[in-house]
Every structure is written in structure tokens, then in C-alpha cells.
mmCIF file of C-alpha atoms in Angstrom:
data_model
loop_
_atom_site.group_PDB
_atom_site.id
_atom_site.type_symbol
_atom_site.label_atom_id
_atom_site.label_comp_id
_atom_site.label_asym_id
_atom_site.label_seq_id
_atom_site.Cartn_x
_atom_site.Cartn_y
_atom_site.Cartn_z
ATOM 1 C CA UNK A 1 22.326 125.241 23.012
ATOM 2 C CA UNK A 2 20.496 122.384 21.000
ATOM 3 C CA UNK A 3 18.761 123.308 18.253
ATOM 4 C CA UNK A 4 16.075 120.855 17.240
ATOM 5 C CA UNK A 5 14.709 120.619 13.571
ATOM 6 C CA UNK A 6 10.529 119.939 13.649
ATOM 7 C CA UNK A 7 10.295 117.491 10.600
ATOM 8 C CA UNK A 8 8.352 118.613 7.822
ATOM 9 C CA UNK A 9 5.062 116.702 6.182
ATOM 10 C CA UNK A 10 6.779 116.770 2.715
ATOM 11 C CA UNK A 11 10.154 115.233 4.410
ATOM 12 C CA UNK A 12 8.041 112.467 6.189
ATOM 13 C CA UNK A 13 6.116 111.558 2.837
ATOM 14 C CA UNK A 14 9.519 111.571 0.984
ATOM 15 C CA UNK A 15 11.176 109.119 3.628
ATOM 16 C CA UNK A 16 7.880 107.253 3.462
ATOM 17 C CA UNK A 17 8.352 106.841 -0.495
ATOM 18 C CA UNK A 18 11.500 105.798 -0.406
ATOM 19 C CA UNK A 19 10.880 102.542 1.545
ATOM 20 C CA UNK A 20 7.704 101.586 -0.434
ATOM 21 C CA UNK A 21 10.021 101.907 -3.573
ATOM 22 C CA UNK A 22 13.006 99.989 -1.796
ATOM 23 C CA UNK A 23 9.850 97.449 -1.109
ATOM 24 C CA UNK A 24 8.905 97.176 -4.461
ATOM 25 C CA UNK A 25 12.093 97.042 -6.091
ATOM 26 C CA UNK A 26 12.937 93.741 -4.020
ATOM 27 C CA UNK A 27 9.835 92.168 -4.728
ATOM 28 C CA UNK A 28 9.780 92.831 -8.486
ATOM 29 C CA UNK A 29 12.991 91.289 -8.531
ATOM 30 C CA UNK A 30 12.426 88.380 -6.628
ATOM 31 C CA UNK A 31 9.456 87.440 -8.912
ATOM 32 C CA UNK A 32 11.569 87.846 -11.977
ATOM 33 C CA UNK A 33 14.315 85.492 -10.438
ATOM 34 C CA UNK A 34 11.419 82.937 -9.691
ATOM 35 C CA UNK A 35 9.973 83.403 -13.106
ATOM 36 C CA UNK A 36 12.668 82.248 -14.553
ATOM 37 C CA UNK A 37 13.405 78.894 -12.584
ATOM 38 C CA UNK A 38 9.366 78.528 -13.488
ATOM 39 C CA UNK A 39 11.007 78.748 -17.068
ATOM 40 C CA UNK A 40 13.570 76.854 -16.974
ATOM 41 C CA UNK A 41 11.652 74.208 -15.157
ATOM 42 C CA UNK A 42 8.862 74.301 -17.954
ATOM 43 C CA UNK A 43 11.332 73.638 -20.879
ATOM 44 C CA UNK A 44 12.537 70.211 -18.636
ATOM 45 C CA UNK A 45 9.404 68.664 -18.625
ATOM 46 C CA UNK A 46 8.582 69.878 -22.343
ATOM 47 C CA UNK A 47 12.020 68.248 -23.061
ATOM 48 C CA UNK A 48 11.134 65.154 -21.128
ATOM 49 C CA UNK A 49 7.491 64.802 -22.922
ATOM 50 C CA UNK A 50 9.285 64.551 -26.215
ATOM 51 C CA UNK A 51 12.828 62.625 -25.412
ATOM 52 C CA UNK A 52 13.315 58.859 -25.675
ATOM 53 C CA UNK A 53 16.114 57.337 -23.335
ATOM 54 C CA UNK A 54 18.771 55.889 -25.205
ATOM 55 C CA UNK A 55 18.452 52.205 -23.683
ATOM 56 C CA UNK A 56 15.538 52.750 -25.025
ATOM 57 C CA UNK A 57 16.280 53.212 -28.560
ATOM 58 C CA UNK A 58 18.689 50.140 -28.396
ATOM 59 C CA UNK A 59 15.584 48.415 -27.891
ATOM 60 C CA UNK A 60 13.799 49.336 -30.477
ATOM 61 C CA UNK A 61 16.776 49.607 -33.156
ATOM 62 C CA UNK A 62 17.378 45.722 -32.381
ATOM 63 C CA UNK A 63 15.851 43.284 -34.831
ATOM 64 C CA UNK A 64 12.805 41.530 -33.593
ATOM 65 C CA UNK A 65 13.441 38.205 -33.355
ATOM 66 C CA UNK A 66 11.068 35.533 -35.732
ATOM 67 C CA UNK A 67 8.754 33.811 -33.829
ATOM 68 C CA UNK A 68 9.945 29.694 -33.298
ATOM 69 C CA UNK A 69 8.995 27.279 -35.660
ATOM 70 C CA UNK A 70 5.692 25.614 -34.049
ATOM 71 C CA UNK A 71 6.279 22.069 -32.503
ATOM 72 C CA UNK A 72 5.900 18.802 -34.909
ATOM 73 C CA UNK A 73 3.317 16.659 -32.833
ATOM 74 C CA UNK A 74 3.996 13.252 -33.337
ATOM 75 C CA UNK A 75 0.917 10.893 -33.127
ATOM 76 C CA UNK A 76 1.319 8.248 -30.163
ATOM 77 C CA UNK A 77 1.730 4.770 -31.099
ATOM 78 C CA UNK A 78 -1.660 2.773 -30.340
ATOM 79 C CA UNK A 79 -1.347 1.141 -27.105
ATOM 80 C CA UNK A 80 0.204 -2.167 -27.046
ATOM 81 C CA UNK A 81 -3.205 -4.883 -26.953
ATOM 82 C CA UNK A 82 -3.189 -6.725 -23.844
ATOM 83 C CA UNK A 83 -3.550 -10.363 -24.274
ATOM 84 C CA UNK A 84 -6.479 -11.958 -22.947
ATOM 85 C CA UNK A 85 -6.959 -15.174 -21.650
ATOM 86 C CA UNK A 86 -9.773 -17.116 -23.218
ATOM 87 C CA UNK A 87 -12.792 -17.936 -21.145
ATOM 88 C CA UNK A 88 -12.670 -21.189 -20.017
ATOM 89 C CA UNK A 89 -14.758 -23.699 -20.966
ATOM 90 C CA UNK A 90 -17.142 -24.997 -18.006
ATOM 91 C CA UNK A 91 -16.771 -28.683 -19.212
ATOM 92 C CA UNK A 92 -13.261 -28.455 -20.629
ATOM 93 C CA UNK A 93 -11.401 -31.284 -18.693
ATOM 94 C CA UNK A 94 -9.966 -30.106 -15.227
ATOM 95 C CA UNK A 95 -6.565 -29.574 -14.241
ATOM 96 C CA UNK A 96 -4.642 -29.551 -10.839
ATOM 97 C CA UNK A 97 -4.544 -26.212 -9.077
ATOM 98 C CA UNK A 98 -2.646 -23.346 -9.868
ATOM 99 C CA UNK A 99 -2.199 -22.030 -6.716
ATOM 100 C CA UNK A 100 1.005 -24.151 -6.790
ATOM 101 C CA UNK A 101 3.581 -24.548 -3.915
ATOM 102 C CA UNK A 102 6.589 -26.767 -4.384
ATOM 103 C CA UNK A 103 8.113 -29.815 -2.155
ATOM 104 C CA UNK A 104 10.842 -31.945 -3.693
ATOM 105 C CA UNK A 105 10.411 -30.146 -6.747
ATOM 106 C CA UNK A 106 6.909 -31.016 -7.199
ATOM 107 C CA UNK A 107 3.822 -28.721 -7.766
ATOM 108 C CA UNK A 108 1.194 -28.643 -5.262
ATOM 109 C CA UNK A 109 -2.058 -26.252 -4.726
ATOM 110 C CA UNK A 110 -2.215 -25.339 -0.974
ATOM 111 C CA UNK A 111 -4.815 -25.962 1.450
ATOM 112 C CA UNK A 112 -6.540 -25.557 5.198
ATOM 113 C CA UNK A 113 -6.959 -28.804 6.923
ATOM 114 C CA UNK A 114 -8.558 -30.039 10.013
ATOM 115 C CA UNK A 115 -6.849 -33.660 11.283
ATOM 116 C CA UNK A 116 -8.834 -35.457 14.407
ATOM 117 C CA UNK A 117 -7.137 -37.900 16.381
ATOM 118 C CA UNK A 118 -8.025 -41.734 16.208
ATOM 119 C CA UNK A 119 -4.989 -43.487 17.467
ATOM 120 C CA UNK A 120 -4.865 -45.648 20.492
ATOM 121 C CA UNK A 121 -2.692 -43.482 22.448
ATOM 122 C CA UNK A 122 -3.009 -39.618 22.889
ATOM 123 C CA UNK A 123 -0.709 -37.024 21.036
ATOM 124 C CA UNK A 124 0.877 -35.592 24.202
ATOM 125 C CA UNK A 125 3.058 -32.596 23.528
ATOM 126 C CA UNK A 126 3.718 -31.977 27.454
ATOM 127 C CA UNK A 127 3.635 -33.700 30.860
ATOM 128 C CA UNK A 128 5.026 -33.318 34.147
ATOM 129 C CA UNK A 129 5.113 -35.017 37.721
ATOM 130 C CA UNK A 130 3.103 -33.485 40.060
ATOM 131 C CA UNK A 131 3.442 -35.514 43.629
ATOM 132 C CA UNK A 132 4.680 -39.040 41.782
ATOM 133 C CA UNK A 133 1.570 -38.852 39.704
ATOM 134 C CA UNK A 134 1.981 -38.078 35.467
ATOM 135 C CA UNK A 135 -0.148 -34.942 34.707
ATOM 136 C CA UNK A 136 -0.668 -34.109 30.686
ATOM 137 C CA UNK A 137 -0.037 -30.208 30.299
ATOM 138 C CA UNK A 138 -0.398 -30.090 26.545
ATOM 139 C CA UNK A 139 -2.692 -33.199 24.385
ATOM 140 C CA UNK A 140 -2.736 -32.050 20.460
ATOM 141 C CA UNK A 141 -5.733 -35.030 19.512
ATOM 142 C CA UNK A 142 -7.170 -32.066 16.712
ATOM 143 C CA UNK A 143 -4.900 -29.932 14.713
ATOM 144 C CA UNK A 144 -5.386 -27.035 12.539
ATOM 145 C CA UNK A 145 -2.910 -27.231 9.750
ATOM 146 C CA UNK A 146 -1.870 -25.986 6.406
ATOM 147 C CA UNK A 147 -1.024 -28.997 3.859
ATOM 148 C CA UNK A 148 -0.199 -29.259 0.109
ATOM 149 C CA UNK A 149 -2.511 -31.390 -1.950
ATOM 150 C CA UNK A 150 -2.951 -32.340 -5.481
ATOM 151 C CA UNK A 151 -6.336 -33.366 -7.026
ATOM 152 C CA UNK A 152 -8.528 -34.596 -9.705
ATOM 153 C CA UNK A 153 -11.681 -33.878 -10.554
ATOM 154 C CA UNK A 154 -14.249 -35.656 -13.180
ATOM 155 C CA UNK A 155 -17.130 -33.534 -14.076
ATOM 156 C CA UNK A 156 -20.158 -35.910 -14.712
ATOM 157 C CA UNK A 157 -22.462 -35.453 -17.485
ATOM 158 C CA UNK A 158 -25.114 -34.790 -15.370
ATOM 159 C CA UNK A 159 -26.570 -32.171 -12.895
ATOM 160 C CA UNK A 160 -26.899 -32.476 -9.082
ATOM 161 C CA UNK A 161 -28.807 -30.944 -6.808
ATOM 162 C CA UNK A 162 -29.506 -27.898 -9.180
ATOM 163 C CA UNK A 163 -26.278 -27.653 -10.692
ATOM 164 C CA UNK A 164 -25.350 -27.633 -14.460
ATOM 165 C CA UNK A 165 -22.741 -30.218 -15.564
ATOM 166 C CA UNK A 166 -19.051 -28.997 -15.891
ATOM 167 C CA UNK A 167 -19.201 -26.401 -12.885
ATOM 168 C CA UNK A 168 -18.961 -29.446 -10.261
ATOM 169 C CA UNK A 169 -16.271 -32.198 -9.990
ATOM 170 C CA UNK A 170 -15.528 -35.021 -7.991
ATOM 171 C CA UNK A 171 -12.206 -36.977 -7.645
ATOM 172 C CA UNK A 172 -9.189 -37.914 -5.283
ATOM 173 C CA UNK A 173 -6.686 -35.931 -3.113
ATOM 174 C CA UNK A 174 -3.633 -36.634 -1.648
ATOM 175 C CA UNK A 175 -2.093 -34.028 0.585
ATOM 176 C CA UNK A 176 0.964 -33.816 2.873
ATOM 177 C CA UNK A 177 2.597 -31.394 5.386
ATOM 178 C CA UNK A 178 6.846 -30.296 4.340
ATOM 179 C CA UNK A 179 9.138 -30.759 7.294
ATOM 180 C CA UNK A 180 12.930 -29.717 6.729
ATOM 181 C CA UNK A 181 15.102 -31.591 4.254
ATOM 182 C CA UNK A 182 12.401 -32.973 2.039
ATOM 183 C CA UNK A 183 11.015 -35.109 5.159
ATOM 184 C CA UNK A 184 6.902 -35.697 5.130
ATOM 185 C CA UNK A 185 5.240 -34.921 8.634
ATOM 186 C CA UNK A 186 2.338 -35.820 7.659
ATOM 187 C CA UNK A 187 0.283 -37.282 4.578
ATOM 188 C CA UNK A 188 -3.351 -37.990 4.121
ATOM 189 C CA UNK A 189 -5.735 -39.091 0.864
ATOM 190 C CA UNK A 190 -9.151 -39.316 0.306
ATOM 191 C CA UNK A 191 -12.402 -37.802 -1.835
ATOM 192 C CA UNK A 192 -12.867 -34.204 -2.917
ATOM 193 C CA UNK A 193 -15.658 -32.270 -4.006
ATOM 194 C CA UNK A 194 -14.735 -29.367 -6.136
ATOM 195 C CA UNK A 195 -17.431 -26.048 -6.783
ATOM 196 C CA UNK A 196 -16.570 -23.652 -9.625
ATOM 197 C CA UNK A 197 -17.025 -20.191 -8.199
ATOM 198 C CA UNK A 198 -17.671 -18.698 -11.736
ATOM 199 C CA UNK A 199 -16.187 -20.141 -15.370
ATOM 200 C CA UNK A 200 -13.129 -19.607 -14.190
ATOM 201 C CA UNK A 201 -10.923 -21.745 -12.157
ATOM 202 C CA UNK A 202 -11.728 -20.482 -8.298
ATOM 203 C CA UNK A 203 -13.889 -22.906 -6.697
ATOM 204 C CA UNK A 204 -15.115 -23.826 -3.077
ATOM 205 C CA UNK A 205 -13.526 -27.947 -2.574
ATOM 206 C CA UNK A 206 -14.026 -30.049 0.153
ATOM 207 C CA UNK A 207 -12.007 -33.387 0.684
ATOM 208 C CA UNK A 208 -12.574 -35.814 3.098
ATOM 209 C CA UNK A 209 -9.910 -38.977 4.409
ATOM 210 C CA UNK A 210 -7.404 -40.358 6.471
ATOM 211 C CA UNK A 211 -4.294 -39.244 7.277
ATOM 212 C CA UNK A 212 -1.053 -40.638 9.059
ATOM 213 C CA UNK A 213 1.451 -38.866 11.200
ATOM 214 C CA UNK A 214 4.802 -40.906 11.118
ATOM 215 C CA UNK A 215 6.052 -39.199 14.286
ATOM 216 C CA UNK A 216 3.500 -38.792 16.544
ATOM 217 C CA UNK A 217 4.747 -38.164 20.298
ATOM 218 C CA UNK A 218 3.112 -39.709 22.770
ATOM 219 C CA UNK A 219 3.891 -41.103 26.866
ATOM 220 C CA UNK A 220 6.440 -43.641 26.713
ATOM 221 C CA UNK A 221 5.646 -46.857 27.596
ATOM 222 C CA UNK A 222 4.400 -48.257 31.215
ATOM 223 C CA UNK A 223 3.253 -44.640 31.563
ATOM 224 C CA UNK A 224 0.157 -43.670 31.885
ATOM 225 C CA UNK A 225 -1.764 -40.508 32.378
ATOM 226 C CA UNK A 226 -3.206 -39.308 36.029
ATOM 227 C CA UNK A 227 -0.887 -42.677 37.246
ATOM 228 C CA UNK A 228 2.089 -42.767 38.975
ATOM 229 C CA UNK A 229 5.507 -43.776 37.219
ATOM 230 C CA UNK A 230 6.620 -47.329 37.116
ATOM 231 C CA UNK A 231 8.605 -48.142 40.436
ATOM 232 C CA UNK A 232 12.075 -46.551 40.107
ATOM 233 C CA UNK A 233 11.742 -43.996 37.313
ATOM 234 C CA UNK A 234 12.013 -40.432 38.102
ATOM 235 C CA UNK A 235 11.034 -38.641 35.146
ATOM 236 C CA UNK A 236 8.065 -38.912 32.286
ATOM 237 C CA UNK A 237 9.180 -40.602 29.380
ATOM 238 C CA UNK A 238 7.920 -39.909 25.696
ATOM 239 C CA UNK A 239 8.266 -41.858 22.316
ATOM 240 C CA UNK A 240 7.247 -41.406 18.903
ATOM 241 C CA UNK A 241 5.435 -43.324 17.191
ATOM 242 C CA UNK A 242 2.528 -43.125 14.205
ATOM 243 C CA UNK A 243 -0.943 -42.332 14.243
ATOM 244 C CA UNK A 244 -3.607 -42.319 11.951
ATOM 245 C CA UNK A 245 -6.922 -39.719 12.304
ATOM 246 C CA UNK A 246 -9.583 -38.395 10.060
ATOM 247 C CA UNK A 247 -8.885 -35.178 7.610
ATOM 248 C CA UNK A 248 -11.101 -32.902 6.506
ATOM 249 C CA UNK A 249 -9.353 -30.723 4.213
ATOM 250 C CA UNK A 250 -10.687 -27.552 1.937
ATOM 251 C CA UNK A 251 -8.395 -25.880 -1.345
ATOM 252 C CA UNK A 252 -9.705 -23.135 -3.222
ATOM 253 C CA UNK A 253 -8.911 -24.239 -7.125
ATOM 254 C CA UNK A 254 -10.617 -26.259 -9.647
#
């Protein structure tokens, strides 16, 4: 037979009691074991607020050093003066031009030139046969050239068609084309007009003359242009020979 026990109020309220207290008990010490890591952690960072790291202190300990010595500036030397040329005299007597090239060891001024045929015979550079008959492919009567020349002007003491003495000259040339080895293609002379650009020694001259090409090629002889060859000749025959022609010529220094 099983004899059951009712429980009691008072043993209920003292089971009850016992549990809130167990409850407690934890808690309390909990919080105490968190209160003091709070602690502990509090004294770290007051510890940290007031310590200096030791790298720290090295740095401050060492000496500071004294500031450097401020540069010496040096004045710069005054620029070197340029020399300058004098002005030139507008009727100081002229000189040759200084624009110089050289041939044969000789110092010419350079210049454009424009030579026009006046020879008997054409300046033929090419020809052919076409059907027996001579037909000129190339004729070089004007030429476009660049020459050396030399000149001399004389300024006269008087004005001309509105301007002052000394800034316009008139005088010989004599001008010449190089070939190889110190050989003269070409030479020509005549009259020159020289116009100072300013009072310096630029100018605007204009020469006029003759001139004479030693080897001038031209058809042989017996042959003829639009002709046929002389009986029993195959072929177009040249020669060289000289010819004269007029020269206008144009240099750019008084």
C-alpha cells in the first residue's frame, strides 16, 4: 500500500525560497566578478592617461639639434656687356658684300641671276631622230642660275629720284658660276645698282650685262633642227662651243 504525502503550503514556500536565494546568490556574485574586471580595466586607462612610452622619452631626452647656419648669398657678377657694332654711317665708303662664298680662295657675295640666250646657235641639251628627221627635246636659251659676284658701289653726292645721298650706289659687277676643280662655267660683268634697305648693310641691287658660257652645247655641225642628218650619219651629233647672252643679276648686300 502507497502512502502518499499531500505537500504542505509552508514546505512549498520553503522550496520556493530556496531557489530565489540560490538565484540571488549567483547573480550577486557574478556582478562582483564583473565589477572587478570594470576595476581593473579603469586603473589601465588611468595608467595609460598618465604614462609616456619609452621611445618616447628617448626622444625627448636627445639634444635638439641647432638650427644650420643660414646660407652666404653671393651677389652675381654683372652680366658680361655685349659688344655692339656701331651704326654705320650712310655715306661711309662701301665695301663688297659680306654674304661671302669662296672659289679659288677668293671671297664672293652670292647672287640670283637670269642669263638669256643671244648666240647664233641654240643651247640644245637634248635631241633625237624621229623618222631621219633631228627633233630638239630639251633647248636651255634662258637659265635661272645662282652665281658669285663681287661689286662696287660709289654713292654720289647727290639725291635721285627722292633719295638721300649715301643710301644708293652705283658701280660694276663681275660674277661667275664654280664648276669642279676651280673651272669657271660661266662669267658675266656689267652695271649694278645697289638700295640700302636701312643704315645697315642689306640692300635691294640690281646688275645688268653680258655674260659668256665657255661650253655651251649645241647640234654639231651640218645638223640642223626639224632637218634630216647629212647623207650617211646615223646619229645626232653635238659640240661645245661658247656663247654669249644678256644677265640680269640681283645680290642682296651693299
Amino acid at each position: 500500500m502507497l502512502a502518499l504525502v499531500a505537500a504542505t503550503p509552508e514546505r512549498a514556500a520553503a522550496q520556493t525560497r530556496t531557489s530565489d536565494h540560490i538565484a540571488n546568490e549567483w547573480r550577486n556574485a557574478k556582478r562582483a566578478e564583473l565589477q572587478k574586471q570594470r576595476d581593473a580595466l579603469d586603473q589601465q586607462i588611468d595608467a595609460l592617461d598618465t604614462s609616456v612610452p619609452s621611445d618616447v622619452e628617448q626622444t625627448m631626452a636627445a639634444p635638439i639639434p641647432a638650427p644650420a647656419p643660414a646660407a652666404r648669398v653671393v651677389a652675381a657678377a654683372p652680366a658680361a656687356k655685349k659688344d655692339v657694332a656701331p651704326p654705320v654711317d650712310p655715306g661711309a665708303p662701301p665695301g663688297n658684300d659680306e654674304d661671302l662664298g669662296k672659289f679659288a680662295g677668293l671671297k664672293f657675295g652670292v647672287g640670283i641671276s637670269f642669263t638669256l640666250d643671244s648666240g647664233d646657235n641654240d643651247r640644245v641639251t637634248e635631241a633625237s631622230l624621229v623618222n631621219g628627221v633631228v627633233r630638239v627635246d630639251d633647248e636651255d636659251n634662258g637659265r635661272a642660275r645662282i652665281m658669285l659676284e663681287s661689286h662696287y658701289f660709289f654713292t654720289p653726292d647727290w639725291q635721285w629720284t627722292g633719295l638721300q645721298k649715301g643710301v644708293w650706289g652705283v658701280g660694276p659687277f663681275v660674277s661667275l658660276q664654280p664648276g669642279t676643280d676651280n673651272i669657271i662655267e660661266a662669267i658675266g660683268m656689267g652695271l649694278m645698282f645697289g638700295f640700302r634697305r636701312s643704315s645697315g648693310k642689306e640692300s635691294f641691287n640690281l646688275g645688268f650685262g653680258m655674260i659668256a658660257d665657255p661650253n655651251t652645247r649645241v647640234l654639231g655641225d651640218g645638223v640642223f633642227a626639224d632637218r634630216p642628218l647629212p647623207n650617211g650619219e646615223t646619229e645626232v651629233r653635238f659640240k661645245e662651243e661658247m656663247q654669249r647672252g644678256f644677265l640680269i643679276l640681283s645680290s642682296f648686300s651693299f
